[in-house]
Amino acid sequence: MAITFGQVKTWKAAPLGDAGDGLKADLRNLETSHDELEAGGVAKSWTGIAADSARSHRNTLVADLSSHITGKQQMQKALYNAETEVEAIERLVQGILDRAKTSEFNVSDDGTVTSTATPPTFRSRYEAEEWGASRNTTAQEIAEDITNALAKAAGVDALLARALPTGVNKDGDEYGNIDPAIAEKWATLSTEERKAVLEEMTRKIAEESGVEMPDIDWDDLANDTWDDGSITYGYWSDGGPKMALNPNMLDDPGLLINTVAHEVRHGRQHEAIRDENDWQFWWEDDPFDEHKEDGITEDQAEEWEENFDDYKSTGKGDSFDEYYNQPVEVDARRSGRDYLNDLSEEEFNRLLEESK
């Protein structure tokens, strides 16, 4: 769900700094324990298999502590960076509210700007039009400041989510975490710009995967919302091919970017199956070689074919776990996660420019 102006109005930077300071104290204790364990941990008098086993266990604990310390350091850095960003957001929000009050506008929690001013008596139509144009200009400027504040908030949200250690943010572990700069940029884009960059992203991933560019359908899932407790982000139909994306998720760039890569991967799976089943003379090139170059094995393609022949779907009465854990979905989910995690601000901006 998109962050609202009503939520951002309540944001405070100080607790983020306090949390960072708390982690700093924890880190000092952890680093001391790490150094003591690394330096000792096994009595010098121990020898033989027992000593080797103890040292191995000690080394495992040291490695685990090192990983834990690194995770906390990343979180601490993110908290301090977020503190600075939220301080800027606080100033921006206060400036919005002050200007709105002074100019006789109201800003609702959903970010809507409405005039509360009583129009004066005008001596001419020209004066009325000038007054109206001035009011519209001010309202638009306030609305643009709100968009900027929400964009910065989206960036902070992504910054903190990306810094969470593995195992804490289960959605991030499964689906990936968006680059904060991309999240911030996304919040400033129009609906049509968002659709265009996702379509350009689809074209690029399909080309790199050796998959035919699908027709993209934004209408089929338009009525699919969270109202009944579940939602479909997108799907791939190999006949055509066609890829449907849910326009109701355009406020969640991480999920839709993941979905694009996830669904195109299904196209790659079908392509690998066809190429694995392809027959050729001995002197002809094997079309499956391009899949091997990308780490796909013939055994995988055969497993995918068997899976598609008995595809599990909640729509057919199968359980969610059966759908979620089948090989083609595990593989596609991994592709979506890796693409989202690896997508840089530079690459996103290039795709955005090429989508225009």
XYZ file of C-alpha atoms in Angstrom:
356
model
C 0.000 0.000 0.000
C 1.181 3.516 -0.830
C 2.198 5.795 2.042
C -0.358 8.552 2.641
C 0.170 12.189 3.548
C -1.748 11.543 6.760
C 0.842 8.937 7.732
C 3.808 11.093 6.753
C 2.505 13.949 8.924
C 3.113 11.728 11.966
C 6.687 10.761 11.031
C 9.425 11.864 13.440
C 13.160 11.588 12.866
C 14.292 11.425 16.502
C 13.224 7.792 17.182
C 15.293 6.660 14.204
C 18.404 8.275 15.660
C 17.629 6.789 19.060
C 17.315 3.333 17.483
C 20.650 3.848 15.718
C 22.296 4.805 19.015
C 20.814 1.697 20.638
C 22.297 -0.476 17.913
C 25.660 1.218 18.408
C 25.716 0.059 22.044
C 24.682 -3.465 21.012
C 27.415 -3.512 18.383
C 30.110 -2.641 20.914
C 29.093 -5.611 23.074
C 28.866 -7.948 20.082
C 32.262 -6.880 18.740
C 33.829 -7.465 22.157
C 32.277 -10.944 22.354
C 33.408 -11.672 18.789
C 37.013 -10.697 19.514
C 37.142 -12.656 22.770
C 35.675 -15.765 21.149
C 38.004 -15.512 18.169
C 41.062 -15.104 20.380
C 40.128 -17.934 22.725
C 37.135 -20.178 22.927
C 39.184 -23.392 23.020
C 41.529 -24.300 25.852
C 45.157 -24.629 24.742
C 45.414 -27.855 26.691
C 42.870 -29.515 24.418
C 44.297 -31.795 21.725
C 43.173 -34.308 19.156
C 39.692 -34.752 17.703
C 37.979 -32.998 20.593
C 40.124 -29.887 20.082
C 39.545 -29.920 16.320
C 35.808 -30.246 16.861
C 35.789 -27.407 19.410
C 37.791 -25.127 17.101
C 35.431 -25.910 14.231
C 32.447 -25.063 16.399
C 34.208 -21.898 17.605
C 34.902 -20.830 14.009
C 31.267 -21.360 13.096
C 30.156 -19.185 16.005
C 32.679 -16.483 15.051
C 31.419 -16.505 11.464
C 27.806 -16.278 12.665
C 28.711 -13.373 14.952
C 30.531 -11.619 12.110
C 27.459 -11.954 9.904
C 25.216 -10.704 12.704
C 27.500 -7.713 13.324
C 27.554 -6.836 9.620
C 23.756 -6.950 9.512
C 23.474 -4.679 12.535
C 26.016 -2.259 11.074
C 23.974 -2.021 7.869
C 20.799 -1.436 9.865
C 22.496 1.220 12.001
C 23.727 3.063 8.899
C 20.252 2.882 7.363
C 18.665 4.269 10.547
C 21.013 7.249 10.634
C 20.491 7.900 6.913
C 16.732 7.595 7.390
C 16.911 10.025 10.315
C 18.426 12.664 8.023
C 15.842 12.014 5.328
C 12.915 12.145 7.760
C 14.206 15.419 9.197
C 13.966 16.816 5.650
C 10.476 15.322 5.286
C 9.383 16.912 8.583
C 10.522 20.320 7.327
C 8.802 19.780 3.989
C 5.529 18.672 5.599
C 5.545 21.615 8.004
C 6.186 23.963 5.101
C 3.246 22.441 3.209
C 0.906 22.813 6.183
C 2.059 26.362 6.921
C 1.621 27.489 3.327
C -1.753 25.777 3.066
C -2.980 27.521 6.208
C -1.639 30.916 5.182
C -3.102 30.587 1.683
C -6.440 29.250 2.949
C -6.177 25.706 1.679
C -6.882 22.416 3.406
C -4.721 19.331 2.854
C -6.538 16.062 3.593
C -4.830 12.882 4.768
C -5.001 11.452 1.237
C -3.092 14.494 -0.063
C -6.035 16.268 -1.688
C -5.689 20.068 -1.704
C -8.924 22.073 -1.460
C -9.528 25.796 -1.110
C -11.185 27.150 2.058
C -11.058 30.796 0.941
C -14.190 32.867 0.429
C -13.964 34.532 -2.982
C -13.883 38.338 -2.764
C -16.142 40.655 -4.725
C -14.719 41.193 -8.192
C -15.075 44.363 -10.230
C -14.668 42.489 -13.509
C -14.547 39.057 -15.081
C -10.828 39.562 -15.645
C -10.215 40.003 -11.888
C -12.201 36.835 -11.158
C -10.199 34.822 -13.696
C -6.916 36.186 -12.362
C -7.884 35.291 -8.796
C -8.970 31.804 -9.854
C -5.768 31.226 -11.851
C -3.653 32.353 -8.879
C -5.517 30.000 -6.553
C -5.052 27.085 -8.961
C -1.328 27.824 -9.264
C -0.887 27.829 -5.498
C -2.896 24.615 -5.119
C -0.765 22.949 -7.795
C 2.463 24.030 -6.107
C 1.263 22.632 -2.768
C 0.245 19.393 -4.508
C 3.719 19.114 -6.074
C 5.326 19.580 -2.651
C 3.090 16.811 -1.306
C 4.199 14.529 -4.149
C 7.836 15.264 -3.313
C 7.257 14.555 0.375
C 5.564 11.236 -0.410
C 8.354 10.328 -2.836
C 10.965 10.927 -0.137
C 8.868 8.867 2.280
C 8.749 5.981 -0.202
C 12.531 6.148 -0.458
C 12.933 6.030 3.339
C 10.540 3.084 3.577
C 12.546 1.175 0.959
C 15.841 2.151 2.612
C 14.821 0.636 5.945
C 13.236 -2.451 4.375
C 16.393 -3.164 2.375
C 18.566 -2.902 5.491
C 16.621 -5.509 7.481
C 18.717 -8.655 8.046
C 17.805 -11.922 6.359
C 15.096 -13.721 8.290
C 13.525 -10.544 9.665
C 11.826 -9.271 6.499
C 10.282 -12.446 5.068
C 8.668 -10.653 2.127
C 12.014 -9.101 1.245
C 13.739 -12.470 1.498
C 11.187 -14.041 -0.856
C 10.415 -11.228 -3.282
C 13.368 -8.866 -3.029
C 13.744 -5.238 -1.976
C 13.560 -2.241 -4.282
C 16.382 0.300 -4.492
C 15.271 3.313 -2.381
C 16.123 5.735 -5.205
C 13.833 3.798 -7.578
C 11.020 3.821 -5.012
C 11.388 7.583 -4.624
C 11.421 8.154 -8.383
C 8.421 5.857 -8.894
C 6.309 7.923 -6.515
C 6.683 10.934 -8.838
C 5.596 9.085 -12.008
C 2.137 9.192 -13.525
C 0.101 6.026 -14.067
C 0.936 6.028 -17.769
C 4.654 6.534 -17.104
C 4.619 3.618 -14.667
C 2.934 1.347 -17.190
C 5.332 2.441 -19.932
C 8.485 1.704 -17.933
C 7.150 -1.721 -16.901
C 6.417 -2.514 -20.535
C 9.941 -1.430 -21.524
C 11.304 -3.562 -18.685
C 9.316 -6.529 -20.017
C 10.737 -5.992 -23.503
C 14.302 -5.876 -22.154
C 13.983 -8.971 -19.951
C 12.216 -10.919 -22.722
C 14.945 -10.015 -25.197
C 17.694 -11.084 -22.798
C 15.822 -14.330 -22.073
C 15.272 -15.224 -25.727
C 11.508 -14.981 -25.213
C 9.037 -13.393 -27.591
C 7.761 -10.034 -26.343
C 4.273 -10.693 -24.940
C 1.188 -8.600 -25.445
C 0.643 -6.801 -22.142
C -2.910 -6.777 -20.809
C -3.769 -4.164 -18.158
C -7.508 -4.828 -18.301
C -8.011 -8.484 -17.392
C -7.043 -8.028 -13.718
C -8.446 -4.504 -13.329
C -11.275 -5.740 -11.095
C -9.009 -7.951 -8.985
C -8.388 -6.168 -5.663
C -7.653 -7.030 -2.045
C -11.369 -6.796 -1.214
C -11.748 -10.573 -0.890
C -8.446 -10.999 0.965
C -6.334 -12.092 -2.012
C -5.094 -10.624 -5.267
C -3.332 -11.729 -8.463
C -0.380 -9.535 -9.385
C -0.059 -10.929 -12.891
C 0.045 -14.046 -15.030
C 1.685 -15.416 -18.173
C -0.224 -17.108 -20.985
C 2.111 -18.883 -23.392
C -0.370 -18.826 -26.237
C 0.415 -15.563 -27.984
C 2.222 -14.974 -25.645
C 0.357 -12.634 -23.275
C 1.223 -11.220 -19.878
C -1.462 -9.668 -17.678
C -0.484 -7.157 -14.981
C -2.730 -5.839 -12.238
C -3.151 -2.033 -12.492
C -4.343 -1.927 -8.882
C -0.752 -2.649 -7.803
C 0.826 0.342 -9.563
C 1.453 1.999 -6.186
C 3.730 -0.915 -5.216
C 6.695 -0.812 -7.631
C 8.624 -3.567 -5.876
C 5.855 -6.124 -6.323
C 5.133 -5.202 -9.948
C 8.793 -5.116 -10.993
C 9.204 -8.524 -9.348
C 6.052 -9.732 -11.136
C 7.345 -8.678 -14.554
C 10.562 -10.669 -14.095
C 8.639 -13.559 -12.497
C 6.155 -13.853 -15.365
C 8.742 -13.513 -18.136
C 10.620 -16.334 -16.415
C 7.556 -18.502 -16.966
C 7.922 -17.643 -20.645
C 11.553 -18.741 -20.465
C 10.504 -22.005 -18.835
C 8.115 -22.752 -21.711
C 10.825 -21.823 -24.219
C 13.311 -24.166 -22.528
C 10.764 -26.999 -22.638
C 10.198 -26.486 -26.374
C 13.919 -26.346 -27.086
C 14.624 -29.422 -24.949
C 12.014 -31.349 -26.969
C 13.279 -30.006 -30.297
C 14.747 -32.534 -32.708
C 17.636 -31.659 -35.000
C 20.179 -33.357 -37.220
C 23.573 -33.948 -35.676
C 25.143 -31.144 -37.676
C 22.574 -28.584 -36.575
C 22.916 -26.356 -33.512
C 20.995 -27.466 -30.459
C 18.642 -24.605 -29.453
C 18.860 -25.766 -25.835
C 22.507 -24.676 -25.683
C 21.502 -21.067 -24.981
C 19.604 -22.243 -21.915
C 22.584 -24.260 -20.710
C 24.698 -21.111 -20.972
C 22.302 -19.475 -18.519
C 22.488 -22.379 -16.064
C 19.287 -24.193 -17.058
C 19.683 -27.971 -17.279
C 17.735 -30.506 -19.318
C 16.606 -32.116 -16.059
C 15.089 -28.796 -15.011
C 13.279 -28.416 -18.317
C 11.854 -31.916 -17.967
C 10.764 -31.169 -14.393
C 9.090 -27.948 -15.573
C 7.273 -29.798 -18.342
C 5.923 -32.345 -15.883
C 4.925 -29.502 -13.560
C 3.033 -27.579 -16.255
C 1.252 -30.790 -17.248
C -0.037 -31.021 -13.663
C 0.024 -27.354 -12.687
C -1.304 -26.622 -9.203
C -3.709 -23.724 -8.848
C -5.975 -22.557 -6.052
C -8.513 -21.859 -8.781
C -8.654 -25.614 -9.432
C -9.026 -26.495 -5.771
C -5.362 -27.033 -4.932
C -3.957 -25.573 -1.714
C -1.870 -22.398 -1.696
C 1.155 -24.363 -0.486
C 0.835 -26.755 -3.447
C 0.764 -23.770 -5.808
C 3.549 -21.916 -4.000
C 6.006 -24.810 -3.722
C 5.780 -26.296 -7.222
C 9.064 -26.132 -9.207
C 8.030 -23.580 -11.849
C 6.853 -21.134 -9.174
C 9.910 -21.570 -6.959
C 12.135 -20.876 -9.971
C 10.093 -17.882 -11.186
C 9.943 -16.422 -7.677
C 13.727 -16.619 -7.437
C 14.075 -14.825 -10.776
C 11.712 -12.065 -9.684
C 13.555 -11.587 -6.399
C 17.002 -11.500 -7.986
C 15.938 -9.049 -10.699
C 14.408 -6.640 -8.170
C 17.414 -6.862 -5.844
C 19.848 -6.257 -8.710
C 17.937 -3.458 -10.487
C 19.975 -0.282 -10.097
C 18.828 3.327 -10.217
C 20.959 3.824 -13.344
C 19.330 0.905 -15.192
C 15.847 1.989 -14.103
C 16.435 5.526 -15.346
C 17.658 4.145 -18.667
C 14.516 2.022 -19.008
C 12.405 5.028 -18.062
C 14.043 7.158 -20.736
C 13.662 4.456 -23.383
C 9.995 4.030 -22.467
C 9.166 7.592 -23.497
